Amino acid sequence: MKRREFLKQSTLATVGTWLIPSFLKAFEEQNINFAGKRLIIIQLSGGNDGLNTIVPFENDIYYNTRPRLAIPKENVLKLNSEQGLHPIMSKMKQLYDEGLLCIFNSVGYPNPDRSHFRSMDIWHTASDSNEYLSSGWIGRFLDANCEKNCKAFSAIELDDTLSLAMKGEKVKGLALQNPEKFYKMAKNKKINSSQNHHHEHENVAYLYKTLSETVSSAEYIYEKNKIQKTSVDYPQNEFGQRLKTISQMIKSGLEIEVYYASLSGFDTHVNQLNTQERLLGIYSDAIYSLVTDLKQSGNLDNTLILTFSEFGRRVAQNASGGTDHGTANNLFIIGNSLKKKGFYNSSPKLESLDEGDLKYEIDFRSIYATILKNHLNVPINSILGKNVEQLYFL
């Protein structure tokens, strides 16, 4: 059995734990002063209701179709003459007022799929709705960067598992909930005892060697991350602490180009008002803390934050005080170098629906293409597989 096959089949060869040593050791040895671009992707899992996030407060159809769910006009945090934010998102309004936020309405793709899993796969892989891909768009970005100067990892997801978006054909990102947890895992007695293990079989010896490096590198990232203090207050919830960890890792100087974090629970078929308000409050407060932290540390200019959800909700409320799976949705881009600030396009056309759902106007892959070309500075075709139209916001 070849080494690659051996590692692939080994139960110990979980995503990330193999390649992180060389990745982190490289930083340790080079004392990198990283000056490149970073992308932070935030996934609102479950299908966030975009119409109660960016509220069309001058549209009668919105209020007529949502008699128990619509946000009262007087409570909306108004951004222009016809649209505003959910009242819990006061921190996001501050980012909007500072010119750091670009809002896209009616983002989606042709022939939308209302399945959470399938639609998320489409967003992760940047595929057509009738196309099934095994690699994600960030994974292919990692693959593209690997052609000339192969770096094991340039992308980290703050979670226990790795999203399809982060998996390439040759390179995969690293799933890491937090440096302390990863450090404790690496210090596990069974793994730690392998450091001095010797085996005559080449593949097994390589396995133990890599495990040994993992222990060393986990200690390195944990110790380096510990010294990066922040004076910014983050929400004491899981999502807030994940964004705090991202900020600490950025400030530590690690050469990571993509970070990925998720906030779950947006599948609001029942009792939507309270659930969505709580989640949008968590998102808004945590993002504001992250942006403030990046600004204070001088890292905001090179960092872009993308927030998306796999689909929006239907325009009309259902009988359970919620909304069902829909199609097009809004999307946020946050950064300090936006060419287009505020709203990128007009509000959703509620008078022209597709069987009760919003029609998409912007293909999400155009947003990916613009980020890849104008922020991460990589060719688009090799990652998206086609020449996708770019937009003017970066």
GROMACS .gro file of C-alpha atoms in nm:
model
  394
    1MET     CA    1   0.000   0.000   0.000
    2LYS     CA    2   0.129   0.344  -0.096
    3ARG     CA    3   0.175   0.608   0.173
    4ARG     CA    4  -0.110   0.823   0.040
    5GLU     CA    5  -0.349   0.530   0.039
    6PHE     CA    6  -0.236   0.427   0.384
    7LEU     CA    7  -0.300   0.771   0.528
    8LYS     CA    8  -0.632   0.802   0.350
    9GLN     CA    9  -0.757   0.478   0.494
   10SER     CA   10  -0.623   0.523   0.844
   11THR     CA   11  -0.884   0.612   1.103
   12LEU     CA   12  -0.630   0.842   1.260
   13ALA     CA   13  -0.590   1.045   0.945
   14THR     CA   14  -0.869   1.287   1.022
   15VAL     CA   15  -0.898   1.614   0.839
   16GLY     CA   16  -0.644   1.864   0.952
   17THR     CA   17  -0.455   1.672   1.212
   18TRP     CA   18  -0.221   1.540   0.947
   19LEU     CA   19  -0.114   1.848   0.770
   20ILE     CA   20  -0.120   2.108   1.042
   21PRO     CA   21   0.233   2.035   1.165
   22SER     CA   22   0.416   2.139   0.849
   23PHE     CA   23   0.177   2.426   0.810
   24LEU     CA   24   0.241   2.564   1.155
   25LYS     CA   25   0.605   2.469   1.167
   26ALA     CA   26   0.655   2.677   0.856
   27PHE     CA   27   0.523   2.981   1.037
   28GLU     CA   28   0.737   2.908   1.340
   29GLU     CA   29   1.052   2.879   1.133
   30GLN     CA   30   0.993   3.174   0.903
   31ASN     CA   31   0.863   3.421   1.162
   32ILE     CA   32   0.619   3.538   0.900
   33ASN     CA   33   0.505   3.897   0.885
   34PHE     CA   34   0.191   3.820   0.691
   35ALA     CA   35   0.059   4.102   0.475
   36GLY     CA   36  -0.182   3.913   0.249
   37LYS     CA   37  -0.557   3.922   0.213
   38ARG     CA   38  -0.794   3.732   0.438
   39LEU     CA   39  -1.152   3.620   0.391
   40ILE     CA   40  -1.382   3.536   0.681
   41ILE     CA   41  -1.695   3.343   0.580
   42ILE     CA   42  -1.997   3.339   0.810
   43GLN     CA   43  -2.267   3.083   0.739
   44LEU     CA   44  -2.616   3.139   0.882
   45SER     CA   45  -2.735   2.778   0.880
   46GLY     CA   46  -3.099   2.684   0.841
   47GLY     CA   47  -3.210   2.946   0.591
   48ASN     CA   48  -3.231   3.288   0.750
   49ASP     CA   49  -3.544   3.492   0.679
   50GLY     CA   50  -3.401   3.779   0.476
   51LEU     CA   51  -3.723   3.978   0.466
   52ASN     CA   52  -3.725   4.014   0.845
   53THR     CA   53  -3.351   4.089   0.844
   54ILE     CA   54  -3.353   4.364   0.580
   55VAL     CA   55  -3.708   4.485   0.619
   56PRO     CA   56  -3.894   4.647   0.323
   57PHE     CA   57  -4.089   4.872   0.559
   58GLU     CA   58  -4.265   5.070   0.283
   59ASN     CA   59  -4.401   4.763   0.105
   60ASP     CA   60  -4.768   4.680   0.173
   61ILE     CA   61  -4.728   4.328   0.034
   62TYR     CA   62  -4.474   4.254   0.308
   63TYR     CA   63  -4.719   4.356   0.581
   64ASN     CA   64  -5.025   4.196   0.415
   65THR     CA   65  -4.857   3.857   0.375
   66ARG     CA   66  -4.707   3.859   0.725
   67PRO     CA   67  -4.978   3.991   0.957
   68ARG     CA   68  -4.817   3.828   1.266
   69LEU     CA   69  -4.453   3.824   1.161
   70ALA     CA   70  -4.380   4.157   0.996
   71ILE     CA   71  -4.153   4.397   1.182
   72PRO     CA   72  -4.350   4.714   1.264
   73LYS     CA   73  -4.234   5.007   1.057
   74GLU     CA   74  -4.169   5.222   1.362
   75ASN     CA   75  -3.927   4.961   1.503
   76VAL     CA   76  -3.715   4.913   1.190
   77LEU     CA   77  -3.362   5.056   1.198
   78LYS     CA   78  -3.396   5.254   0.878
   79LEU     CA   79  -3.107   5.251   0.632
   80ASN     CA   80  -3.273   5.434   0.341
   81SER     CA   81  -3.621   5.544   0.241
   82GLU     CA   82  -3.760   5.192   0.201
   83GLN     CA   83  -3.536   4.934   0.374
   84GLY     CA   84  -3.397   4.889   0.722
   85LEU     CA   85  -3.249   4.639   0.962
   86HIS     CA   86  -3.424   4.424   1.218
   87PRO     CA   87  -3.440   4.631   1.540
   88ILE     CA   88  -3.207   4.392   1.725
   89MET     CA   89  -2.925   4.465   1.478
   90SER     CA   90  -2.819   4.805   1.607
   91LYS     CA   91  -2.451   4.706   1.592
   92MET     CA   92  -2.483   4.618   1.224
   93LYS     CA   93  -2.638   4.959   1.165
   94GLN     CA   94  -2.325   5.116   1.312
   95LEU     CA   95  -2.117   4.926   1.056
   96TYR     CA   96  -2.353   5.043   0.781
   97ASP     CA   97  -2.326   5.404   0.900
   98GLU     CA   98  -1.945   5.375   0.901
   99GLY     CA   99  -1.946   5.264   0.535
  100LEU     CA  100  -1.819   4.915   0.613
  101LEU     CA  101  -2.123   4.718   0.494
  102CYS     CA  102  -2.252   4.628   0.148
  103ILE     CA  103  -2.594   4.459   0.135
  104PHE     CA  104  -2.699   4.243  -0.162
  105ASN     CA  105  -3.067   4.169  -0.210
  106SER     CA  106  -3.223   3.879  -0.402
  107VAL     CA  107  -2.911   3.662  -0.419
  108GLY     CA  108  -2.957   3.304  -0.536
  109TYR     CA  109  -2.919   3.077  -0.839
  110PRO     CA  110  -3.129   2.935  -1.125
  111ASN     CA  111  -3.366   2.645  -1.048
  112PRO     CA  112  -3.332   2.681  -0.667
  113ASP     CA  113  -3.347   2.377  -0.441
  114ARG     CA  114  -3.536   2.407  -0.110
  115SER     CA  115  -3.355   2.122   0.062
  116HIS     CA  116  -3.115   2.246   0.330
  117PHE     CA  117  -2.852   1.990   0.240
  118ARG     CA  118  -2.869   2.025  -0.135
  119SER     CA  119  -2.887   2.402  -0.138
  120MET     CA  120  -2.595   2.426   0.108
  121ASP     CA  121  -2.396   2.193  -0.117
  122ILE     CA  122  -2.466   2.422  -0.412
  123TRP     CA  123  -2.346   2.724  -0.216
  124HIS     CA  124  -2.042   2.531  -0.090
  125THR     CA  125  -1.937   2.393  -0.427
  126ALA     CA  126  -2.057   2.686  -0.642
  127SER     CA  127  -2.222   2.432  -0.871
  128ASP     CA  128  -2.533   2.456  -1.085
  129SER     CA  129  -2.846   2.309  -0.926
  130ASN     CA  130  -2.820   2.000  -1.149
  131GLU     CA  131  -2.448   1.955  -1.095
  132TYR     CA  132  -2.288   1.751  -0.815
  133LEU     CA  133  -1.930   1.832  -0.716
  134SER     CA  134  -1.711   1.673  -0.450
  135SER     CA  135  -1.493   1.977  -0.388
  136GLY     CA  136  -1.580   2.317  -0.244
  137TRP     CA  137  -1.495   2.658  -0.384
  138ILE     CA  138  -1.252   2.740  -0.103
  139GLY     CA  139  -1.100   2.393  -0.137
  140ARG     CA  140  -1.039   2.457  -0.506
  141PHE     CA  141  -0.887   2.793  -0.410
  142LEU     CA  142  -0.645   2.598  -0.190
  143ASP     CA  143  -0.577   2.357  -0.477
  144ALA     CA  144  -0.507   2.646  -0.716
  145ASN     CA  145  -0.255   2.796  -0.473
  146CYS     CA  146  -0.091   2.457  -0.440
  147GLU     CA  147   0.019   2.429  -0.802
  148LYS     CA  148   0.340   2.629  -0.769
  149ASN     CA  149   0.393   2.671  -0.398
  150CYS     CA  150   0.202   2.402  -0.215
  151LYS     CA  151   0.109   2.503   0.135
  152ALA     CA  152  -0.067   2.241   0.337
  153PHE     CA  153  -0.329   2.465   0.496
  154SER     CA  154  -0.441   2.817   0.440
  155ALA     CA  155  -0.796   2.781   0.565
  156ILE     CA  156  -0.938   2.708   0.910
  157GLU     CA  157  -1.296   2.638   1.009
  158LEU     CA  158  -1.390   2.709   1.370
  159ASP     CA  159  -1.582   2.389   1.423
  160ASP     CA  160  -1.543   2.019   1.493
  161THR     CA  161  -1.610   1.920   1.134
  162LEU     CA  162  -1.505   2.060   0.800
  163SER     CA  163  -1.762   2.201   0.557
  164LEU     CA  164  -1.767   2.088   0.196
  165ALA     CA  165  -1.673   2.442   0.093
  166MET     CA  166  -1.332   2.391   0.254
  167LYS     CA  167  -1.250   2.060   0.085
  168GLY     CA  168  -1.037   2.058  -0.231
  169GLU     CA  169  -0.924   1.770  -0.448
  170LYS     CA  170  -0.564   1.800  -0.328
  171VAL     CA  171  -0.581   2.017  -0.017
  172LYS     CA  172  -0.836   2.047   0.259
  173GLY     CA  173  -0.884   2.311   0.524
  174LEU     CA  174  -0.850   2.245   0.893
  175ALA     CA  175  -1.141   2.210   1.136
  176LEU     CA  176  -1.035   2.349   1.470
  177GLN     CA  177  -1.287   2.451   1.735
  178ASN     CA  178  -1.036   2.642   1.941
  179PRO     CA  179  -0.660   2.623   1.998
  180GLU     CA  180  -0.698   2.510   2.360
  181LYS     CA  181  -0.925   2.219   2.267
  182PHE     CA  182  -0.693   2.121   1.984
  183TYR     CA  183  -0.396   2.142   2.220
  184LYS     CA  184  -0.565   1.918   2.476
  185MET     CA  185  -0.657   1.669   2.206
  186ALA     CA  186  -0.299   1.660   2.087
  187LYS     CA  187  -0.178   1.607   2.442
  188ASN     CA  188  -0.400   1.302   2.470
  189LYS     CA  189  -0.196   1.026   2.628
  190LYS     CA  190  -0.231   0.789   2.334
  191ILE     CA  191  -0.121   1.050   2.083
  192ASN     CA  192   0.144   1.193   2.310
  193SER     CA  193   0.294   0.850   2.373
  194SER     CA  194   0.347   0.809   2.000
  195GLN     CA  195   0.614   1.081   1.994
  196ASN     CA  196   0.886   0.838   2.084
  197HIS     CA  197   0.742   0.543   1.900
  198HIS     CA  198   0.955   0.382   1.630
  199HIS     CA  199   0.832   0.142   1.368
  200GLU     CA  200   1.019  -0.028   1.089
  201HIS     CA  201   0.730  -0.007   0.845
  202GLU     CA  202   0.767   0.313   0.644
  203ASN     CA  203   0.401   0.410   0.646
  204VAL     CA  204   0.351   0.344   1.016
  205ALA     CA  205   0.670   0.530   1.098
  206TYR     CA  206   0.544   0.823   0.894
  207LEU     CA  207   0.215   0.808   1.084
  208TYR     CA  208   0.388   0.833   1.421
  209LYS     CA  209   0.619   1.106   1.296
  210THR     CA  210   0.319   1.314   1.186
  211LEU     CA  211   0.143   1.257   1.516
  212SER     CA  212   0.451   1.375   1.697
  213GLU     CA  213   0.459   1.691   1.488
  214THR     CA  214   0.091   1.746   1.558
  215VAL     CA  215   0.156   1.752   1.932
  216SER     CA  216   0.437   2.001   1.885
  217SER     CA  217   0.240   2.227   1.652
  218ALA     CA  218  -0.075   2.221   1.865
  219GLU     CA  219   0.134   2.343   2.157
  220TYR     CA  220   0.285   2.610   1.934
  221ILE     CA  221  -0.049   2.752   1.813
  222TYR     CA  222  -0.199   2.730   2.161
  223GLU     CA  223   0.088   2.916   2.322
  224LYS     CA  224   0.110   3.175   2.044
  225ASN     CA  225  -0.264   3.233   2.051
  226LYS     CA  226  -0.266   3.279   2.430
  227ILE     CA  227  -0.053   3.593   2.416
  228GLN     CA  228  -0.287   3.772   2.178
  229LYS     CA  229  -0.505   3.963   2.418
  230THR     CA  230  -0.788   4.191   2.314
  231SER     CA  231  -0.957   4.482   2.488
  232VAL     CA  232  -1.271   4.429   2.281
  233ASP     CA  233  -1.566   4.264   2.455
  234TYR     CA  234  -1.711   3.970   2.265
  235PRO     CA  235  -2.050   3.812   2.346
  236GLN     CA  236  -2.012   3.523   2.590
  237ASN     CA  237  -2.178   3.277   2.356
  238GLU     CA  238  -2.025   3.012   2.132
  239PHE     CA  239  -2.044   3.216   1.814
  240GLY     CA  240  -1.897   3.524   1.979
  241GLN     CA  241  -1.608   3.323   2.118
  242ARG     CA  242  -1.539   3.166   1.779
  243LEU     CA  243  -1.507   3.509   1.622
  244LYS     CA  244  -1.282   3.611   1.910
  245THR     CA  245  -1.061   3.312   1.833
  246ILE     CA  246  -1.044   3.414   1.466
  247SER     CA  247  -0.933   3.762   1.564
  248GLN     CA  248  -0.669   3.622   1.800
  249MET     CA  249  -0.534   3.392   1.530
  250ILE     CA  250  -0.516   3.679   1.282
  251LYS     CA  251  -0.330   3.894   1.535
  252SER     CA  252  -0.094   3.608   1.613
  253GLY     CA  253   0.049   3.638   1.260
  254LEU     CA  254  -0.057   3.299   1.131
  255GLU     CA  255  -0.064   3.294   0.750
  256ILE     CA  256  -0.422   3.185   0.710
  257GLU     CA  257  -0.617   3.322   0.417
  258VAL     CA  258  -0.965   3.190   0.489
  259TYR     CA  259  -1.155   3.149   0.816
  260TYR     CA  260  -1.499   2.988   0.832
  261ALA     CA  261  -1.757   2.997   1.113
  262SER     CA  262  -2.127   2.911   1.136
  263LEU     CA  263  -2.427   3.021   1.339
  264SER     CA  264  -2.707   2.763   1.335
  265GLY     CA  265  -3.079   2.761   1.416
  266PHE     CA  266  -3.233   2.979   1.142
  267ASP     CA  267  -3.479   2.713   1.024
  268THR     CA  268  -3.774   2.902   1.173
  269HIS     CA  269  -4.088   2.714   1.068
  270VAL     CA  270  -4.240   2.775   1.412
  271ASN     CA  271  -4.238   3.076   1.646
  272GLN     CA  272  -3.996   3.264   1.429
  273LEU     CA  273  -4.005   3.607   1.591
  274ASN     CA  274  -3.827   3.523   1.916
  275THR     CA  275  -3.587   3.270   1.765
  276GLN     CA  276  -3.472   3.490   1.480
  277GLU     CA  277  -3.443   3.796   1.701
  278ARG     CA  278  -3.214   3.607   1.938
  279LEU     CA  279  -2.995   3.474   1.655
  280LEU     CA  280  -2.972   3.804   1.468
  281GLY     CA  281  -2.875   3.972   1.795
  282ILE     CA  282  -2.597   3.718   1.848
  283TYR     CA  283  -2.475   3.764   1.491
  284SER     CA  284  -2.489   4.144   1.493
  285ASP     CA  285  -2.315   4.190   1.829
  286ALA     CA  286  -2.041   3.936   1.754
  287ILE     CA  287  -1.966   4.073   1.406
  288TYR     CA  288  -1.941   4.424   1.547
  289SER     CA  289  -1.692   4.306   1.809
  290LEU     CA  290  -1.487   4.128   1.542
  291VAL     CA  291  -1.479   4.432   1.312
  292THR     CA  292  -1.387   4.659   1.601
  293ASP     CA  293  -1.108   4.422   1.702
  294LEU     CA  294  -0.974   4.399   1.346
  295LYS     CA  295  -0.987   4.775   1.315
  296GLN     CA  296  -0.797   4.834   1.639
  297SER     CA  297  -0.528   4.581   1.546
  298GLY     CA  298  -0.480   4.726   1.196
  299ASN     CA  299  -0.610   4.412   1.025
  300LEU     CA  300  -0.939   4.534   0.881
  301ASP     CA  301  -0.794   4.675   0.558
  302ASN     CA  302  -0.682   4.330   0.444
  303THR     CA  303  -0.985   4.140   0.572
  304LEU     CA  304  -1.322   4.083   0.405
  305ILE     CA  305  -1.621   3.925   0.579
  306LEU     CA  306  -1.886   3.740   0.376
  307THR     CA  307  -2.216   3.633   0.537
  308PHE     CA  308  -2.462   3.405   0.358
  309SER     CA  309  -2.742   3.157   0.420
  310GLU     CA  310  -2.836   2.861   0.199
  311PHE     CA  311  -3.172   3.016   0.106
  312GLY     CA  312  -3.428   3.266   0.229
  313ARG     CA  313  -3.783   3.199   0.344
  314ARG     CA  314  -4.112   3.220   0.157
  315VAL     CA  315  -4.265   3.567   0.148
  316ALA     CA  316  -4.587   3.475   0.331
  317GLN     CA  317  -4.593   3.350   0.689
  318ASN     CA  318  -4.720   2.999   0.760
  319ALA     CA  319  -4.986   2.886   1.010
  320SER     CA  320  -4.730   2.808   1.282
  321GLY     CA  321  -4.596   3.155   1.334
  322GLY     CA  322  -4.300   3.099   1.108
  323THR     CA  323  -4.193   3.084   0.747
  324ASP     CA  324  -4.108   2.791   0.521
  325HIS     CA  325  -3.813   2.734   0.292
  326GLY     CA  326  -3.780   2.990   0.016
  327THR     CA  327  -3.527   3.087  -0.245
  328ALA     CA  328  -3.339   3.415  -0.292
  329ASN     CA  329  -3.198   3.595   0.010
  330ASN     CA  330  -2.980   3.884   0.115
  331LEU     CA  331  -2.605   3.861   0.165
  332PHE     CA  332  -2.361   4.084   0.352
  333ILE     CA  333  -2.008   4.192   0.265
  334ILE     CA  334  -1.814   4.379   0.535
  335GLY     CA  335  -1.480   4.545   0.477
  336ASN     CA  336  -1.286   4.868   0.475
  337SER     CA  337  -1.213   4.878   0.102
  338LEU     CA  338  -1.558   4.855  -0.049
  339LYS     CA  339  -1.616   5.033  -0.381
  340LYS     CA  340  -1.987   4.993  -0.328
  341LYS     CA  341  -2.118   5.079   0.018
  342GLY     CA  342  -2.471   5.047   0.146
  343PHE     CA  343  -2.717   4.864  -0.081
  344TYR     CA  344  -2.574   4.705  -0.394
  345ASN     CA  345  -2.916   4.670  -0.557
  346SER     CA  346  -3.280   4.757  -0.499
  347SER     CA  347  -3.517   4.583  -0.260
  348PRO     CA  348  -3.675   4.249  -0.353
  349LYS     CA  349  -3.969   4.273  -0.592
  350LEU     CA  350  -4.255   4.137  -0.381
  351GLU     CA  351  -4.504   4.217  -0.655
  352SER     CA  352  -4.331   3.975  -0.894
  353LEU     CA  353  -4.289   3.640  -0.721
  354ASP     CA  354  -4.231   3.288  -0.848
  355GLU     CA  355  -4.510   3.083  -0.689
  356GLY     CA  356  -4.474   3.273  -0.363
  357ASP     CA  357  -4.095   3.294  -0.363
  358LEU     CA  358  -3.854   3.574  -0.442
  359LYS     CA  359  -3.688   3.564  -0.782
  360TYR     CA  360  -3.311   3.578  -0.771
  361GLU     CA  361  -3.144   3.876  -0.937
  362ILE     CA  362  -2.777   3.819  -0.844
  363ASP     CA  363  -2.608   3.483  -0.889
  364PHE     CA  364  -2.406   3.413  -0.573
  365ARG     CA  365  -2.119   3.287  -0.790
  366SER     CA  366  -2.071   3.639  -0.923
  367ILE     CA  367  -1.998   3.747  -0.566
  368TYR     CA  368  -1.754   3.458  -0.522
  369ALA     CA  369  -1.585   3.550  -0.853
  370THR     CA  370  -1.541   3.912  -0.747
  371ILE     CA  371  -1.391   3.811  -0.412
  372LEU     CA  372  -1.154   3.560  -0.573
  373LYS     CA  373  -1.035   3.802  -0.842
  374ASN     CA  374  -1.029   4.135  -0.660
  375HIS     CA  375  -0.959   4.035  -0.300
  376LEU     CA  376  -0.774   3.703  -0.301
  377ASN     CA  377  -0.609   3.776  -0.638
  378VAL     CA  378  -0.649   3.433  -0.796
  379PRO     CA  379  -0.778   3.323  -1.139
  380ILE     CA  380  -1.149   3.253  -1.140
  381ASN     CA  381  -1.187   2.983  -1.405
  382SER     CA  382  -0.978   2.718  -1.232
  383ILE     CA  383  -1.186   2.756  -0.915
  384LEU     CA  384  -1.538   2.819  -1.043
  385GLY     CA  385  -1.493   2.618  -1.361
  386LYS     CA  386  -1.639   2.885  -1.582
  387ASN     CA  387  -1.609   3.251  -1.665
  388VAL     CA  388  -1.849   3.401  -1.415
  389GLU     CA  389  -1.958   3.762  -1.432
  390GLN     CA  390  -1.792   3.988  -1.176
  391LEU     CA  391  -1.966   4.263  -0.983
  392TYR     CA  392  -1.850   4.609  -0.888
  393PHE     CA  393  -1.817   4.619  -0.510
  394LEU     CA  394  -1.443   4.556  -0.453
   0.00000   0.00000   0.00000
